Short mmCIF file of C-alpha atoms and ligand atoms in Angstrom, two decimals:
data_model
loop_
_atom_site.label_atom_id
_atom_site.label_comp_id
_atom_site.label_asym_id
_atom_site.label_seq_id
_atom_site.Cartn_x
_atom_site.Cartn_y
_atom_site.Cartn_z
CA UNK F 173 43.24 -31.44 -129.68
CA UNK F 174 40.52 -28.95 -130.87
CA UNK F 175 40.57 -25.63 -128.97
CA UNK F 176 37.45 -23.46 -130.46
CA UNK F 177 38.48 -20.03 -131.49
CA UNK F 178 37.61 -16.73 -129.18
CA UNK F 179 36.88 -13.52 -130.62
CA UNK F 180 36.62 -11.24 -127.82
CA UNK F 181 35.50 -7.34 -127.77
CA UNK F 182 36.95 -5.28 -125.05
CA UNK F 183 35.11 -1.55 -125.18
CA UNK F 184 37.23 -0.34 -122.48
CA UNK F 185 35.72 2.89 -121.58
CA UNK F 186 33.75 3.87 -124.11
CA UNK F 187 30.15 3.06 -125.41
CA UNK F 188 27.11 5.31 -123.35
CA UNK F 189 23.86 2.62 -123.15
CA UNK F 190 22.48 3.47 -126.01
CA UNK F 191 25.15 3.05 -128.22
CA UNK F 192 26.40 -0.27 -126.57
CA UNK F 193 22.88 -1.62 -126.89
CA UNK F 194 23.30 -0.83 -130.79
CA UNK F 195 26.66 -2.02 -131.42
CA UNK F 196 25.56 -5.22 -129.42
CA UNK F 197 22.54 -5.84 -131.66
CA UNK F 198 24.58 -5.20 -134.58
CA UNK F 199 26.88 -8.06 -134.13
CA UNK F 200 23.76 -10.35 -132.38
CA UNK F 201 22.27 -9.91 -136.08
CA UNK F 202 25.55 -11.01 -137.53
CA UNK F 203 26.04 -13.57 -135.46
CA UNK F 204 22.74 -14.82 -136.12
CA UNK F 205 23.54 -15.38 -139.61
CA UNK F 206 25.56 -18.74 -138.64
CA UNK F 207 25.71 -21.52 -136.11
CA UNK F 208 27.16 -22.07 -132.74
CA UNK F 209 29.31 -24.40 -134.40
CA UNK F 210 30.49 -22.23 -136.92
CA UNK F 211 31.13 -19.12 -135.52
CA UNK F 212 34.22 -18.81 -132.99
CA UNK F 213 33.02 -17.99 -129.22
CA UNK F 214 32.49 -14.56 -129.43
CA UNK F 215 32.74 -12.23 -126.52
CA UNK F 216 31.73 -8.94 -125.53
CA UNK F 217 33.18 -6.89 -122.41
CA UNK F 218 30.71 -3.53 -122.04
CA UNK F 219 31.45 -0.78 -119.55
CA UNK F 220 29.57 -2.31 -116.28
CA UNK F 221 26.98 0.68 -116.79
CA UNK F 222 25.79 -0.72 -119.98
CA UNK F 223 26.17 -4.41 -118.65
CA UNK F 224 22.13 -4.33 -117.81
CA UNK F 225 21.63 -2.38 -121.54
CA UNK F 226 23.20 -5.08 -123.57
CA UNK F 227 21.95 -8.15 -121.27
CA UNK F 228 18.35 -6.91 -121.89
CA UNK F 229 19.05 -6.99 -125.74
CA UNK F 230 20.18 -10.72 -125.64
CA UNK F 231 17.00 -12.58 -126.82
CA UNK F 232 16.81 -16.46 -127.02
CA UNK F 233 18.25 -16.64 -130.18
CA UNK F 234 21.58 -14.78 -129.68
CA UNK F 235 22.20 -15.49 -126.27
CA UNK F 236 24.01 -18.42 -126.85
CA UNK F 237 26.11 -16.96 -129.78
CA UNK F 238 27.14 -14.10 -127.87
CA UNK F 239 28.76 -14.22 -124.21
CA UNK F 240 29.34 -10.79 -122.58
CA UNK F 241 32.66 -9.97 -120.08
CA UNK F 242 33.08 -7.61 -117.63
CA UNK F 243 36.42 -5.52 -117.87
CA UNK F 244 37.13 -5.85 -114.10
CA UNK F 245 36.25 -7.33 -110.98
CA UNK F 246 37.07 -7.55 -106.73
CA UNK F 247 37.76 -10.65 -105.42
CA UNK F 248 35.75 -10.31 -102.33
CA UNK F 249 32.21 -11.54 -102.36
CA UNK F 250 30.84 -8.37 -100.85
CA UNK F 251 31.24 -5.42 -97.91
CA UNK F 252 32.93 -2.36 -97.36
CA UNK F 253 34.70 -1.78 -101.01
CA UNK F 254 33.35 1.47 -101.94
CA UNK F 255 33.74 1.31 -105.65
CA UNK F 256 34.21 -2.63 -106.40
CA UNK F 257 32.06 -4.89 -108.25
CA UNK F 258 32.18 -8.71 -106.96
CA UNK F 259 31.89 -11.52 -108.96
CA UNK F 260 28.61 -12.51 -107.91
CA UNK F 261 27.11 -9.37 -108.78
CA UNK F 262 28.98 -9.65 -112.69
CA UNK F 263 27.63 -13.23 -112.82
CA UNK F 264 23.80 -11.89 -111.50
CA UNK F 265 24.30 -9.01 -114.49
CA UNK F 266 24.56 -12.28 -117.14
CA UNK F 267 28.09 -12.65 -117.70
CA UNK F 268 30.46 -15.38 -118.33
CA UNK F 269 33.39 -14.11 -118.62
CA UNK F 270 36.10 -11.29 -116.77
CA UNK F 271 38.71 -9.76 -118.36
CA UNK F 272 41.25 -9.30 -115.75
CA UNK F 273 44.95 -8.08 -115.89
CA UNK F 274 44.96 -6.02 -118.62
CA UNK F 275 47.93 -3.76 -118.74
CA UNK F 276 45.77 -0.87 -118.76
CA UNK F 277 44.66 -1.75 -115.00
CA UNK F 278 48.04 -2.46 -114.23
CA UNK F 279 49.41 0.37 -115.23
CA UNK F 280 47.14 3.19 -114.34
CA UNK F 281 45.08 1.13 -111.49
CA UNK F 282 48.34 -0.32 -110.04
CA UNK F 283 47.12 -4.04 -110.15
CA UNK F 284 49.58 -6.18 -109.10
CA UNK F 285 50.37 -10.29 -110.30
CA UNK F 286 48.93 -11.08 -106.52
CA UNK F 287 45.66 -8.99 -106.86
CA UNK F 288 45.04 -10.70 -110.54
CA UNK F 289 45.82 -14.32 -109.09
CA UNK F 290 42.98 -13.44 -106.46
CA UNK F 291 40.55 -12.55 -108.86
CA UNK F 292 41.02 -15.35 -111.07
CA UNK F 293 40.45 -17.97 -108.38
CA UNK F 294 37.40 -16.18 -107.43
CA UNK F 295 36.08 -15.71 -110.60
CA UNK F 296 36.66 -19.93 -111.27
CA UNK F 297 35.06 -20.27 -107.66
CA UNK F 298 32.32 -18.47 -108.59
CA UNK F 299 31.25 -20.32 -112.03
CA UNK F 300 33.14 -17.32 -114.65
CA UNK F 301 36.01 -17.68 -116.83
CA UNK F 302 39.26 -14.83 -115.99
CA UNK F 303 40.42 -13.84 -119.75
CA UNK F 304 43.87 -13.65 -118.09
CA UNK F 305 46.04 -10.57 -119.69
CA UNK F 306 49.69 -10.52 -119.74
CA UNK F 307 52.50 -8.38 -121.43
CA UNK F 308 55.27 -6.89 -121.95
CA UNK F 309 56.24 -3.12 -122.47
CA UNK F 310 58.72 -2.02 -125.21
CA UNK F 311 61.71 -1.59 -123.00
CA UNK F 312 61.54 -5.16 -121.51
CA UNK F 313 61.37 -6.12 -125.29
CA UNK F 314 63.95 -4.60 -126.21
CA UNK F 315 66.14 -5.59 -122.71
CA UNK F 316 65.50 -9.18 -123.98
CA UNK F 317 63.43 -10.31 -121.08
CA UNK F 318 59.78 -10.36 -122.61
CA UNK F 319 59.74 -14.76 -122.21
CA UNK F 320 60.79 -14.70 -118.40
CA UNK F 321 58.16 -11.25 -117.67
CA UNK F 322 55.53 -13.44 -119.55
CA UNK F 323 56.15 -16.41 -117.87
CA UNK F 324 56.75 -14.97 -114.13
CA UNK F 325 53.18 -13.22 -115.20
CA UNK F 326 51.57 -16.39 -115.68
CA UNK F 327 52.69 -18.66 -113.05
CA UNK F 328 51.66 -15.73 -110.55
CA UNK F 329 48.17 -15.51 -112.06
CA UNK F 330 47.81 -19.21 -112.03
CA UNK F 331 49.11 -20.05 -108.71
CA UNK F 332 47.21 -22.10 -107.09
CA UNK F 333 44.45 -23.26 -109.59
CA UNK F 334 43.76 -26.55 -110.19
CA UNK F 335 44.28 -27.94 -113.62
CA UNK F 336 40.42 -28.25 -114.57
CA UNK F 337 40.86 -24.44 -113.75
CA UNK F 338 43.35 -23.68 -115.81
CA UNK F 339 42.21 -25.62 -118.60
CA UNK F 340 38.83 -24.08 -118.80
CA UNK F 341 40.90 -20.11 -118.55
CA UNK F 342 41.31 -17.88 -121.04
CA UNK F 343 44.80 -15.90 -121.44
CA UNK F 344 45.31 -12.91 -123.58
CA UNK F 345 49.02 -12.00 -124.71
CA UNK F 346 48.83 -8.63 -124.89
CA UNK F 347 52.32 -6.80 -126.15
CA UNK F 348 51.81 -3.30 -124.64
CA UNK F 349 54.05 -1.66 -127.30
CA UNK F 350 50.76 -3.11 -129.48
CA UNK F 351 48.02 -2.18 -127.84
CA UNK F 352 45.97 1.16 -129.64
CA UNK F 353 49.07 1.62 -131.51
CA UNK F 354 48.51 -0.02 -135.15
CA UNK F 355 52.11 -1.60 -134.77
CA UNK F 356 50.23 -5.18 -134.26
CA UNK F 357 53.00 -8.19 -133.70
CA UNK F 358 54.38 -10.01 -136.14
CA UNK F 359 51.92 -13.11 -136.11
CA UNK F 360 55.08 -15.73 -135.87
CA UNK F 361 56.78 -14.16 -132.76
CA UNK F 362 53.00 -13.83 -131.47
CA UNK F 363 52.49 -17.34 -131.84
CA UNK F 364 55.83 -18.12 -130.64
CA UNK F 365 55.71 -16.16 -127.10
CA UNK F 366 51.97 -18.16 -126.92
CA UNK F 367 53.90 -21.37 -127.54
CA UNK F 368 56.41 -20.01 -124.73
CA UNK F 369 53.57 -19.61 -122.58
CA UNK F 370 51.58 -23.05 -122.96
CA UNK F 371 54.82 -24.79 -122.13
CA UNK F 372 55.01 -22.78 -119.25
CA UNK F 373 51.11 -23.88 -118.64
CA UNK F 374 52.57 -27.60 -119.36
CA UNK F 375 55.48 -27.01 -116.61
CA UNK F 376 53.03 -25.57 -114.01
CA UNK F 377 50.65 -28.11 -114.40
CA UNK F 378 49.75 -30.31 -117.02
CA UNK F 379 50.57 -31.42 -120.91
CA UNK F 380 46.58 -31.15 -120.60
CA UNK F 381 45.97 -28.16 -119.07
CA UNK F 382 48.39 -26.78 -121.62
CA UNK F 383 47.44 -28.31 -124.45
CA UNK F 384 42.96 -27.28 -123.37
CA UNK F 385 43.73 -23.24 -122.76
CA UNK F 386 42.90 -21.13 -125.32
CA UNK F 387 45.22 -18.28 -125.89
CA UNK F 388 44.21 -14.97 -127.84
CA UNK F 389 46.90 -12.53 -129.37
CA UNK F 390 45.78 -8.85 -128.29
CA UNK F 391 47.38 -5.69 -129.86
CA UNK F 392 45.99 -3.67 -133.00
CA UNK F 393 44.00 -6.73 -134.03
CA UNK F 394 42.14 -5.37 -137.52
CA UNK F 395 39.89 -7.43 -140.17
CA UNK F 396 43.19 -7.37 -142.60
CA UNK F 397 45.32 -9.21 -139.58
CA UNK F 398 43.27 -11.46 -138.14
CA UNK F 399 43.43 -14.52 -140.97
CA UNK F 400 47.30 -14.73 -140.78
CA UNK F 401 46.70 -14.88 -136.69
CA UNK F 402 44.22 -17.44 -136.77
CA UNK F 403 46.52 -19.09 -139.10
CA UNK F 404 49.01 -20.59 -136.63
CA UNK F 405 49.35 -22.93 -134.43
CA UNK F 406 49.12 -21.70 -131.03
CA UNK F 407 46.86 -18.53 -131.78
CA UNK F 408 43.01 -19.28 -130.32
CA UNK F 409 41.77 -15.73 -131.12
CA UNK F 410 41.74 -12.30 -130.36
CA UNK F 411 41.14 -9.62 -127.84
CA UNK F 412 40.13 -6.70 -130.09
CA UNK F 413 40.04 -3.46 -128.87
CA UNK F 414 39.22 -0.28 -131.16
CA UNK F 415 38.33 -2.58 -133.72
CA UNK F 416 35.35 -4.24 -131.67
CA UNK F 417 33.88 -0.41 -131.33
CA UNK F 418 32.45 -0.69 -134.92
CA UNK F 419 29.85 -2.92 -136.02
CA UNK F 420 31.71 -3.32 -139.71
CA UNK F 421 35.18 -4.26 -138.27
CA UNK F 422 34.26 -6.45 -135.58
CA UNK F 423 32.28 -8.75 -137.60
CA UNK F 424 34.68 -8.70 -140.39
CA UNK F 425 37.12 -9.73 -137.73
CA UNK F 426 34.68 -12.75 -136.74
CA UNK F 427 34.14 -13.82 -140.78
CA UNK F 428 38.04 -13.59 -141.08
CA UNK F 429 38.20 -16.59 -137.92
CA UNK F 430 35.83 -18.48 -139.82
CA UNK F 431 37.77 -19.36 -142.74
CA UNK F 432 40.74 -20.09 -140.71
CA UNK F 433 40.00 -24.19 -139.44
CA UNK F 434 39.29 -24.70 -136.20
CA UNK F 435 42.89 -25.78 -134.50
P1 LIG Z 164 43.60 -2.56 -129.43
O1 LIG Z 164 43.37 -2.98 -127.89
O2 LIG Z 164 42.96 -3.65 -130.26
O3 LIG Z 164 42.91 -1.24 -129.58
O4 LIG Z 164 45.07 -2.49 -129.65
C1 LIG Z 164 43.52 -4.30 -127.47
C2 LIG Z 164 43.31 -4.40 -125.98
O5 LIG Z 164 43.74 -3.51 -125.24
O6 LIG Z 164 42.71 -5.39 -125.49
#
């Protein structure tokens, strides 16, 4: 079983066009230095205003080495949703991927486990991978109820999907107590709740489908952690978030995956 590694950058609000078109060219040219082979699938989720920026920096060359996400989208294909983005429209702006979930959203956008399963099966229906976030928040750590919150997460975001769809998904374990905080995870309970959660996978569906997701770790992700991450069993990569903002620390971060073996 080879899973290849993700690195994915998620610039949450931040990044005006001109800016996101030079921190995208800065990693293109890193990325460039290496093969398709070599480097880990690397990922990059813009603001949707810079979405067209960054695409129209992706020359023939890069494009393959570096995908690019959007941070959001509606599960309807279009109409009356003043403010949404569909699908289509992400796909038509050159992505492959859609971060969805993300505790952020749920917590300040009130997204709910239904709303994320609906996006996810219309994101596989229409050709994109979901990078599925889940998470828990300090309190439910410390209650003692982080596994069952993961898992009742994931078998609500997965509900439904078929196991060629799950198997091609992305998840993101994202401890909120983590996230922008420097307090990253300790890599061994990291990579045991992401063991917890491909069982859970292997439950819902198959040993297959559990065994072909690739599961990141998310949560103060820095150069200096990433090796000991990529370093177990069960971790497939990262979603980085301040430290994708910075040319220096998010290829650092990629050149730290590479000397880890490929799992
Ligand atoms: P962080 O964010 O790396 O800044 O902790 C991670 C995320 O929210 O995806």
């Amino acid at each position: 079983m080879s899973r290849k590694p993700i690195i994915a950058g998620n610039w949450k609000m931040n990044k005006l066009q001109s800016e996101a078109k030079e921190l995208f060219l800065g990693i293109a040219y890193f990325a460039e230095r290496f093969t398709k082979e070599q480097l880990p699938t690397i990922v990059l989720a813009p603001t949707f205003t810079s979405l067209a920026a960054v695409e129209s920096m992706r020359c023939d060359k890069c494009r393959p080495l570096v995908a690019i996400a959007a941070q959001n989208c509606n599960w309807e294909k279009s109409g009356a949703y003043t403010g949404e983005i569909s699908v289509d429209m992400i796909k038509d702006a050159g992505c492959e991927y859609i971060i969805i979930g993300h505790s952020e959203r749920r917590q300040h956008f009130l997204e709910t486990d239904e709303m994320i399963n609906k996006k996810a099966k219309a994101i596989l229906e229409g050709g994109l991978i979901p990078i599925i976030c889940c998470g828990e928040t300090l309190e439910q750590r410390e209650a003692g109820i982080t596994d069952s919150h993961i898992a009742s997460q994931i078998k609500a975001a997965l509900a439904g999907l078929t196991e060629e769809e799950i198997s091609k998904s992305v998840i993101a374990y994202e401890p909120i107590w983590a996230i922008g905080t420097g307090k990253t995870c300790d890599a061994d309970e990291a990579n045991r709740v992401i063991a917890m959660i491909r069982n859970v996978i292997k439950d819902l569906s198959s040993i297959a489908a559990g065994d072909a997701i690739r599961i990141l770790y998310g949560g103060s992700v820095t150069p200096s952690s990433i090796e000991e991450q990529m370093s177990k069993s069960d971790i497939d990569g990262a979603l980085v978030g301040g430290a994708s903002l910075k040319i220096d620390s998010f290829s650092e971060i990629i050149a730290n995956t590479m000397k880890v073996t490929v799992k």
